[in-house]
CSV table of C-alpha atoms in Angstrom, one decimal:
chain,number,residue,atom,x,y,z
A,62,UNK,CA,-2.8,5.8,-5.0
A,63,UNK,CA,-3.4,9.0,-7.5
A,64,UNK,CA,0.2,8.0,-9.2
A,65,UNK,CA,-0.5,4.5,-9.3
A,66,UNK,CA,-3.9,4.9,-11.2
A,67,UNK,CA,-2.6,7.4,-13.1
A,68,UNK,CA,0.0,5.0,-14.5
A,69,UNK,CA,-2.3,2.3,-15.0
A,70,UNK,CA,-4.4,4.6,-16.9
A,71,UNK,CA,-1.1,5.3,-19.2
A,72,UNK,CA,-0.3,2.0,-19.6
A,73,UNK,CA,-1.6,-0.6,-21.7
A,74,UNK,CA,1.0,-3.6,-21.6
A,75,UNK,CA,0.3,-6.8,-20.6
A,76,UNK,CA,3.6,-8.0,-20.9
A,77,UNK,CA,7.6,-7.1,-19.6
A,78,UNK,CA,8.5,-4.5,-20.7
A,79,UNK,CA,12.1,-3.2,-20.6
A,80,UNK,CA,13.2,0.2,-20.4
A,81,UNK,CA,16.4,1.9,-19.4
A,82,UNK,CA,15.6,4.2,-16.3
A,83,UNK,CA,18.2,6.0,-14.2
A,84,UNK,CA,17.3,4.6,-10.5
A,85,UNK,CA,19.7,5.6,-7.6
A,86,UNK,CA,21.1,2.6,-6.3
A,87,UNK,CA,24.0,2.1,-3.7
A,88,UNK,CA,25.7,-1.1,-3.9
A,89,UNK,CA,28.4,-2.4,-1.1
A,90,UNK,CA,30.5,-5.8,-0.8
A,91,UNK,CA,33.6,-6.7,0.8
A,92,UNK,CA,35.4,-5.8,-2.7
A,93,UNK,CA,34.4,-2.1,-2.1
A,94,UNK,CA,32.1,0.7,-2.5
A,95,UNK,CA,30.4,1.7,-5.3
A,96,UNK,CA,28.0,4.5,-5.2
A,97,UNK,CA,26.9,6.0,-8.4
A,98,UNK,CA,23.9,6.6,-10.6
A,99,UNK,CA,23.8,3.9,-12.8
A,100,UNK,CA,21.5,2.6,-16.0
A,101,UNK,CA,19.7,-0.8,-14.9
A,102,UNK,CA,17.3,-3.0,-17.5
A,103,UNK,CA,13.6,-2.7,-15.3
A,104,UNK,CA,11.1,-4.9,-16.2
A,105,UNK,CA,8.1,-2.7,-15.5
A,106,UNK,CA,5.1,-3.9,-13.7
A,107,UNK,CA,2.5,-5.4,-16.1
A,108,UNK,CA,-0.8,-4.5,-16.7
A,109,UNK,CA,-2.2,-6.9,-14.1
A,110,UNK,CA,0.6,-6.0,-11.8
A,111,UNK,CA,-0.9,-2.7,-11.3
A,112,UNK,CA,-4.2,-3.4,-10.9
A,113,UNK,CA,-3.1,-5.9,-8.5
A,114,UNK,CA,-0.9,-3.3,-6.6
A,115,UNK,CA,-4.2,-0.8,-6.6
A,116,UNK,CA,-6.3,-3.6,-5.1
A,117,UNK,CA,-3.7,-4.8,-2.5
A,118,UNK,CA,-3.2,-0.7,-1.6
A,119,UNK,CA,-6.7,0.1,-1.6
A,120,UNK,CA,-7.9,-3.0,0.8
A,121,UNK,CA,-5.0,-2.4,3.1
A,122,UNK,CA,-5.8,0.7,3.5
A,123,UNK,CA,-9.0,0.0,4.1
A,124,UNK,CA,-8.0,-2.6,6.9
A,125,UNK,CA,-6.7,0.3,8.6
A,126,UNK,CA,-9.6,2.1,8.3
A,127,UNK,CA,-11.6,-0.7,9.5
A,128,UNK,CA,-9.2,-0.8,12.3
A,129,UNK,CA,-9.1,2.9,13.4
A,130,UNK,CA,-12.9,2.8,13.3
A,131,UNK,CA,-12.9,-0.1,16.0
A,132,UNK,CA,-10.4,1.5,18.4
A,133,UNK,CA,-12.6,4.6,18.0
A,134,UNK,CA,-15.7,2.5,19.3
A,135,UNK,CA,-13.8,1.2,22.5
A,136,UNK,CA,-13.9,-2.4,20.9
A,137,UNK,CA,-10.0,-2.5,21.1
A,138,UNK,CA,-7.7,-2.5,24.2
A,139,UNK,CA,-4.0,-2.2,22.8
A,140,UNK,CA,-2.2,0.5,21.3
A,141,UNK,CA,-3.1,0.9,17.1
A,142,UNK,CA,0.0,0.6,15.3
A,143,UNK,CA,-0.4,1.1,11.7
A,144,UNK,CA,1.6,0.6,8.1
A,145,UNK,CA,0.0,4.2,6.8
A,146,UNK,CA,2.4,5.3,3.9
A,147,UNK,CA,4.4,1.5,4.2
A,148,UNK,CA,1.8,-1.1,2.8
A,149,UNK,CA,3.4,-0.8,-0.7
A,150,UNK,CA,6.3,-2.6,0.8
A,151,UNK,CA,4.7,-6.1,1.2
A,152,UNK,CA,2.7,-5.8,-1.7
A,153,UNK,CA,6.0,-5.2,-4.1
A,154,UNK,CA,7.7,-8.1,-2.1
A,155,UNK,CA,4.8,-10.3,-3.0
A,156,UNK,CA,4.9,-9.6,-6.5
A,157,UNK,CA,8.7,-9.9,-6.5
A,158,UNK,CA,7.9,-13.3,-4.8
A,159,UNK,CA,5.1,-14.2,-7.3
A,160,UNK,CA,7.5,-13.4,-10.3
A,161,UNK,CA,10.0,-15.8,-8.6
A,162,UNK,CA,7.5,-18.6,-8.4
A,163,UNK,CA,8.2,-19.1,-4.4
A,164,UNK,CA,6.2,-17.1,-2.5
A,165,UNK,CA,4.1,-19.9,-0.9
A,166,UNK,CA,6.9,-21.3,-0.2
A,167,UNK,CA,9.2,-18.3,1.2
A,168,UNK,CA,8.6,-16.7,4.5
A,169,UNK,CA,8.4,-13.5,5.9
A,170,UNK,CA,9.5,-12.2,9.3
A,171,UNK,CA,6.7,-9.1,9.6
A,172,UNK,CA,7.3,-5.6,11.8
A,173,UNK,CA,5.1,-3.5,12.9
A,174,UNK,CA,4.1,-1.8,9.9
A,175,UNK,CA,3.5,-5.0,8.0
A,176,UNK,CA,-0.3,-5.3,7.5
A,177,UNK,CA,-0.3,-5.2,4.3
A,178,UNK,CA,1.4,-8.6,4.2
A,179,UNK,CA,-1.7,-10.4,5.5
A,180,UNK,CA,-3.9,-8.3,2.9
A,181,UNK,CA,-1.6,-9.1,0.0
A,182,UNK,CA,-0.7,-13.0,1.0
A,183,UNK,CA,-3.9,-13.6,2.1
A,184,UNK,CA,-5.3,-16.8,-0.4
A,185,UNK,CA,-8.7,-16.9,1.4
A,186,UNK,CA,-10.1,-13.1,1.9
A,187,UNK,CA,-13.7,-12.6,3.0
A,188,UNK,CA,-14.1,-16.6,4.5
A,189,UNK,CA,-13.4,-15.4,7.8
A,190,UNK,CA,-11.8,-18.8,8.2
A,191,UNK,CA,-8.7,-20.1,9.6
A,192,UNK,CA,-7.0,-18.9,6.4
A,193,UNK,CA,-8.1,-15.4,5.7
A,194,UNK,CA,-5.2,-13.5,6.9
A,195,UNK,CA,-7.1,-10.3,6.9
A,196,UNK,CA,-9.6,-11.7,9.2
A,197,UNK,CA,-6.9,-13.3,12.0
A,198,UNK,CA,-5.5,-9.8,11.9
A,199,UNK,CA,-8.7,-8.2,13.1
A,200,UNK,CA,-9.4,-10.9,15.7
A,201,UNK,CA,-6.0,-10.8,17.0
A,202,UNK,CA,-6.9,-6.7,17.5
A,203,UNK,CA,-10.0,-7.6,19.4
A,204,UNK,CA,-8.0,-10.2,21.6
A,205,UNK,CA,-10.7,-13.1,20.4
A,206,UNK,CA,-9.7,-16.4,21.7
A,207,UNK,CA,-10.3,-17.6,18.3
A,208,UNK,CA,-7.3,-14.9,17.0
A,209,UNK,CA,-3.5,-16.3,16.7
A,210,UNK,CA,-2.6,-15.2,20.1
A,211,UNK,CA,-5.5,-16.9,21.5
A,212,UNK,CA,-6.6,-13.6,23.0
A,213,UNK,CA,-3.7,-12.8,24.9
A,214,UNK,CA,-2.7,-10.1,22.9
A,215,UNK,CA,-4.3,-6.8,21.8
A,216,UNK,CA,-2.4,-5.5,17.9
A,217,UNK,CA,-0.3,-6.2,15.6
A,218,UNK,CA,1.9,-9.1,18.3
A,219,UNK,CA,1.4,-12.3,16.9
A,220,UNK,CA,1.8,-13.9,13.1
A,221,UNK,CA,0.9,-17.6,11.6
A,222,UNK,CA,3.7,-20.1,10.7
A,223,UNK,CA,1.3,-21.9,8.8
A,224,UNK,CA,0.9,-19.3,6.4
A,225,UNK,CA,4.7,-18.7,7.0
A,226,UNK,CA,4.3,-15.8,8.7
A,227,UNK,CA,7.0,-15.3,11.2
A,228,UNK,CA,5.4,-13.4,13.9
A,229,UNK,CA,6.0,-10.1,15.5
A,230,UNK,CA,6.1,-11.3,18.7
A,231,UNK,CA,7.7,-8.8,20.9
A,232,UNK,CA,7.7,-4.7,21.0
A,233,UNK,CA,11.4,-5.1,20.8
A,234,UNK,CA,11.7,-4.3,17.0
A,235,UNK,CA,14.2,-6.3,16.0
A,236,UNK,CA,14.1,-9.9,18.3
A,237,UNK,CA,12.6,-11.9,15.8
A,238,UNK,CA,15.5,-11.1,12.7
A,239,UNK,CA,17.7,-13.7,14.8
A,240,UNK,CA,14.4,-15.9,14.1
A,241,UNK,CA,14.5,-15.1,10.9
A,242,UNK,CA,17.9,-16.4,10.3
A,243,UNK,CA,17.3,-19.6,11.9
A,244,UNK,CA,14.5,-20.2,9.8
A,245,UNK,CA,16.7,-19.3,6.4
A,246,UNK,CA,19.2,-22.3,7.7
A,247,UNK,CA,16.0,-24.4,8.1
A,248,UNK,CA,15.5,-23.7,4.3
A,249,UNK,CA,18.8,-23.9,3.5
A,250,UNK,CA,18.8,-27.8,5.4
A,251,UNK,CA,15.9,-28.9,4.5
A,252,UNK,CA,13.3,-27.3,1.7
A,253,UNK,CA,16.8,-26.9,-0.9
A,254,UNK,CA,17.8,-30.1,-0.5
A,255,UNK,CA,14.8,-31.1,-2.5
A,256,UNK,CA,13.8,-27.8,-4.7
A,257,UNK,CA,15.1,-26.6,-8.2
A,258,UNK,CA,17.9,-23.8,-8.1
A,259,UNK,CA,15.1,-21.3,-9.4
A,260,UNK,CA,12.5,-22.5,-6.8
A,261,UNK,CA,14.3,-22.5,-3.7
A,262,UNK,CA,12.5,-20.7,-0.7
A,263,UNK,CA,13.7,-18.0,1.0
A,264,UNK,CA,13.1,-15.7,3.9
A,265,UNK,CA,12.4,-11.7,4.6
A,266,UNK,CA,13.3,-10.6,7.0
A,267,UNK,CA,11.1,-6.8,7.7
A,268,UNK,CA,12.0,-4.4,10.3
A,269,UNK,CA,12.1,-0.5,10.8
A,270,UNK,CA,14.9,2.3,10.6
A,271,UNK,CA,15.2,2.8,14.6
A,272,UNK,CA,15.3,-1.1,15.4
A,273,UNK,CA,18.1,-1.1,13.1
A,274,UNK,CA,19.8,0.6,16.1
A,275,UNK,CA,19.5,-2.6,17.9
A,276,UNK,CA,22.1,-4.9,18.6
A,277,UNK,CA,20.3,-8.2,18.0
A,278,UNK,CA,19.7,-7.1,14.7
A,279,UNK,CA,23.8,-6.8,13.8
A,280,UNK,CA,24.0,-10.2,16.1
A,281,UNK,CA,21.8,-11.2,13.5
A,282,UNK,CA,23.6,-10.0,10.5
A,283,UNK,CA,26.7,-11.8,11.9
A,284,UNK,CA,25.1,-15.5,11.9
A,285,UNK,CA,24.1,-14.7,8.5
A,286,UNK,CA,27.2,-13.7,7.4
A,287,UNK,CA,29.0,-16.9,9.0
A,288,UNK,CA,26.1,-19.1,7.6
A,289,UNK,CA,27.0,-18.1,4.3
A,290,UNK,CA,30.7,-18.1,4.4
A,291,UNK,CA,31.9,-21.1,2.0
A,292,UNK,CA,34.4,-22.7,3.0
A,293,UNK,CA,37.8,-23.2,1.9
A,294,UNK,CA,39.4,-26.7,-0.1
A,295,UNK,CA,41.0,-27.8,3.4
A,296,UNK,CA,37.3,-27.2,4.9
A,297,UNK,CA,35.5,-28.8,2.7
A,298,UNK,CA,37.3,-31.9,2.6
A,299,UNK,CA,36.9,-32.0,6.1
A,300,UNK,CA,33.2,-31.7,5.9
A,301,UNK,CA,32.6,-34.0,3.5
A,302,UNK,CA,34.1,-36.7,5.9
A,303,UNK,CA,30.7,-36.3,7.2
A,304,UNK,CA,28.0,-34.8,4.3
A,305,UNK,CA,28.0,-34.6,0.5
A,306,UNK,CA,26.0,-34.3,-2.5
A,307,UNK,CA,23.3,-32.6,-3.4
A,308,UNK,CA,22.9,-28.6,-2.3
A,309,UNK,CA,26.0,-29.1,-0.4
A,310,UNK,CA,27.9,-30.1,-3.5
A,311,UNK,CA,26.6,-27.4,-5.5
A,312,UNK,CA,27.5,-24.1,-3.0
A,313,UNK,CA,30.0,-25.7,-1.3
A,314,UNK,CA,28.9,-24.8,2.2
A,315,UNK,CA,27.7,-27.2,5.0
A,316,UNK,CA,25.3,-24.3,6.1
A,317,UNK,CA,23.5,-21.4,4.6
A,318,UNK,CA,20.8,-19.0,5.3
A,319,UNK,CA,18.9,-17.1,1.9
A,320,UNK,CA,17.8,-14.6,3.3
A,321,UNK,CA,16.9,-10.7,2.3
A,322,UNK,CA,16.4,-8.0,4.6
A,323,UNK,CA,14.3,-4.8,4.4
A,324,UNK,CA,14.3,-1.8,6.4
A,325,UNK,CA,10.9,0.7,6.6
A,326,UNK,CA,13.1,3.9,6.6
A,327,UNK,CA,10.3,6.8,7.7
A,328,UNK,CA,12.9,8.7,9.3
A,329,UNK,CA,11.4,8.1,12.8
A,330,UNK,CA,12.0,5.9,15.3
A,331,UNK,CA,9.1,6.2,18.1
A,332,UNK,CA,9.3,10.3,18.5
A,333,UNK,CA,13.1,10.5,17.5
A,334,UNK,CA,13.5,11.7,13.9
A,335,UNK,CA,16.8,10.3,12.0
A,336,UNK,CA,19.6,12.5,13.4
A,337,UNK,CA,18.3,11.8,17.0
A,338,UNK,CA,18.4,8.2,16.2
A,339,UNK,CA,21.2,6.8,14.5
A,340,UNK,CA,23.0,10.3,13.7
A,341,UNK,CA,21.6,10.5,9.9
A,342,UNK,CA,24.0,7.9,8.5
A,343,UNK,CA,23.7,6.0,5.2
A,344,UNK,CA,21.8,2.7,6.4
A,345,UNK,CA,22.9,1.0,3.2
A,346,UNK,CA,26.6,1.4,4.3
A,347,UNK,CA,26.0,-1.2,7.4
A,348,UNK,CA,26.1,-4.2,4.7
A,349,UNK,CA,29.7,-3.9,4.1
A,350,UNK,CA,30.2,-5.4,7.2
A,351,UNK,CA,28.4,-8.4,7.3
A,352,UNK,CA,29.5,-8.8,3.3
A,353,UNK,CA,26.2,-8.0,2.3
A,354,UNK,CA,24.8,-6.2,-1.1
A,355,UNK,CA,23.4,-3.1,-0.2
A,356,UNK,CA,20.5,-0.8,-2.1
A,357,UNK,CA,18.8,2.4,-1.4
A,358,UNK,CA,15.0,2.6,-3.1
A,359,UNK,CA,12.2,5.0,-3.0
A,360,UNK,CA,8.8,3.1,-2.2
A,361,UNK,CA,7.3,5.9,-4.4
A,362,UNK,CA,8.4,3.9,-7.2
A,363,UNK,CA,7.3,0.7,-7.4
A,364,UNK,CA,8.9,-0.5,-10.6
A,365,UNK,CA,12.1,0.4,-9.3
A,366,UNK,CA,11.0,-1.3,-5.8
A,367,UNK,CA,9.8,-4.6,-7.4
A,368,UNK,CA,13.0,-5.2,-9.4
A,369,UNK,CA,15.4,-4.3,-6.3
A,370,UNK,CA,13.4,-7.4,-4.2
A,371,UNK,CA,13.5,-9.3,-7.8
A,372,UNK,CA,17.1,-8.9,-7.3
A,373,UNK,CA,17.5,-9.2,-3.7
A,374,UNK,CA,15.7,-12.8,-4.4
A,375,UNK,CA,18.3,-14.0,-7.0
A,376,UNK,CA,21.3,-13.2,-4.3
A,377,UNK,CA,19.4,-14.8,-1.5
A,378,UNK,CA,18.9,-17.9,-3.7
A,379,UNK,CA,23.0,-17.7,-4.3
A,380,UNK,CA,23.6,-17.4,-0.4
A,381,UNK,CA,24.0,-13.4,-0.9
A,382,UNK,CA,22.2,-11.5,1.8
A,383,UNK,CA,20.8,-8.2,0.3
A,384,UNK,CA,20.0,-5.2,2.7
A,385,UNK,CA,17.5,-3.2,1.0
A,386,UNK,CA,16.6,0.0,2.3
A,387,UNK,CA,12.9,1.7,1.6
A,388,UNK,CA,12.1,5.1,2.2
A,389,UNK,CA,9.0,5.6,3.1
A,390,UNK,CA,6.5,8.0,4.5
A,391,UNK,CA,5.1,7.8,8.4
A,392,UNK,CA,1.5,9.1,8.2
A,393,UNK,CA,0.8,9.2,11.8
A,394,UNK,CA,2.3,8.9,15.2
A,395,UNK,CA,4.2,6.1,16.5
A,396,UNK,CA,0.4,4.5,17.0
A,397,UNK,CA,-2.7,6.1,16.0
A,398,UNK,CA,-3.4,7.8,18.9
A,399,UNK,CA,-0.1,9.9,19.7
A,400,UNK,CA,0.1,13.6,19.1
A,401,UNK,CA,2.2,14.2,16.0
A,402,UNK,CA,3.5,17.8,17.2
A,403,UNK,CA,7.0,16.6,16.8
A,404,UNK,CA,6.9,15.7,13.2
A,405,UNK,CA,8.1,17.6,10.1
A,406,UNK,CA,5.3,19.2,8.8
A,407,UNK,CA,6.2,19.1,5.7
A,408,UNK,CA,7.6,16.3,5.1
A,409,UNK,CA,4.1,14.6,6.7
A,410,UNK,CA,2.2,17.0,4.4
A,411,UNK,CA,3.9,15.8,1.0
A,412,UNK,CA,3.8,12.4,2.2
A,413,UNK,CA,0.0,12.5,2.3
A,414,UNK,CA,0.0,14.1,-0.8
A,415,UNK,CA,2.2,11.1,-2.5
């Protein structure tokens, strides 16, 4: 919050503006590995950017508040699970989204940590209708029947497809990617048959760095990798026995799923810190197999943040899956009650300080 202000105290534009920053970024496709500083052109956020990223932070946060406060009174029978230290993700995908000129139309495929997304995508806050977002969240926490789980459920479990919000559904981290893929070929078949190059939908797909361990998650990465695989002349001749014209013309591909992934990297999965879990390797290195784009970013920065989703956008539109991995600070326990004896102090301590 502090750094945020303080650079929308500093800054006075209104406009893009472009500067030449050095940004570590780690890029990986089936041509090889590049991994390098490099210079990229960042359009900083904008004036109304920031204060837009200050008001999305400060009322998430406050959600969680509000929410720590109710467990605390008994009103609340599940485990709290909370975003502390991760809502900036959402909010820089919605702006990334908004910039794009799809994010009504895009979906998103939340985690655990994701509350921010129905703070920052919320278009009717403070109705307490059927479309403030914020509000559904807190019902769903007080299992009313009137929440999107009907009141079988007592957290963050549940979502709202009609805000195209593709639920959590499960405590098993990464089920609902495979979901997320089906729904991309659902755009791909349906929405872009219709929509403008520049305004075709896409889906994000949100998850942690311990479900990454998962399997479904690489079964996952495989159907998108085979969805987006053109085909070859012979192929295509074959296929268009059946289909042509239109978006199928254009990428030469029967199928396709656009599609970007993110991955919450707070270096803990449950109680197991990084080297427990997954042995401390380089996350971004998994997209060479699924001939992916891959990119390490710092949440800490969100211009850098909001131009690697900017970019992970364009290569969904062009059928290229982009694997983006945030790192991120865990301000808690796994949920809000758990001891936090096992984790770095000091790396907890400088996260609440950032």
């Amino acid at each position: 919050f502090l750094d945020c202000f303080a650079t929308l105290a500093m800054t006075g534009v209104r406009g893009y503006v472009y500067t030449s920053c050095v940004i570590f970024k780690k890029r990986y496709n089936k041509s090889g590995i590049e991994n390098k500083k490099m210079e990229v052109c960042m359009a900083k956020l904008t004036h109304n950017e920031l204060l837009s990223v200050w008001h999305y932070l400060s009322r998430a946060r406050a959600l969680n508040d509000i929410l720590i406060e109710l467990k605390a009174k008994n009103l609340m029978y599940g485990p709290l699970l909370l975003g502390y230290g991760a809502e900036i993700i959402a909010i820089a995908i919605k702006i990334a989204l908004e910039r794009c000129g799809i994010e009504q139309e895009s979906y998103f495929q939340i985690s655990h940590r994701d509350q921010s997304w129905y703070v920052a995508h919320n278009t009717a806050p403070n109705t307490m209708s059927e479309d403030d977002l914020e509000w559904l969240l807190v019902l769903n926490h007080l299992t009313k029947k009137t929440g999107p789980t009907k009141g079988r459920e007592g957290n963050i479990h549940g979502g709202s497809l009609r805000h195209h919000i593709i639920p959590f559904g499960v405590s098993h981290m990464g089920a609902y990617v495979s979901v997320a893929v089906g729904t991309a070929l659902g755009l791909y078949l349906t929405e872009w048959q219709k929509a403008s190059k520049d305004a075709r939908p896409i889906v994000v797909s949100s998850f942690g760095d311990g479900a990454f361990a998962q399997g479904c998650i690489h079964e996952a990465f495989n159907m998108a990798a085979a969805l987006n695989a053109p085909l070859d002349q012979a192929e295509w001749r074959e296929f268009q026995k059946f289909a042509s014209g239109g978006v199928f013309q254009e990428t030469n591909q029967p199928h396709g799923a656009p599609l970007m992934f993110v991955v919450n990297d707070n270096g803990y999965s449950l109680s197991a810190n990084a080297r427990e879990s997954y042995g401390k390797a380089d996350l971004s290195l998994r997209a060479l197999g699924y001939n992916m784009i891959g990119v390490d970013v710092d949440s800490h920065n969100p211009d850098a943040l909001v131009e690697a989703f900017e970019e992970g956008i364009h290569n969904a539109q062009r059928l290229h899956p982009t694997l983006i991995i945030v790192s991120t600070d865990r301000l808690m326990g796994h949920n809000q009650t758990e001891s936090i004896q096992y984790m770095d102090r000091d790396r907890l301590l400088k996260g609440w300080e950032n």
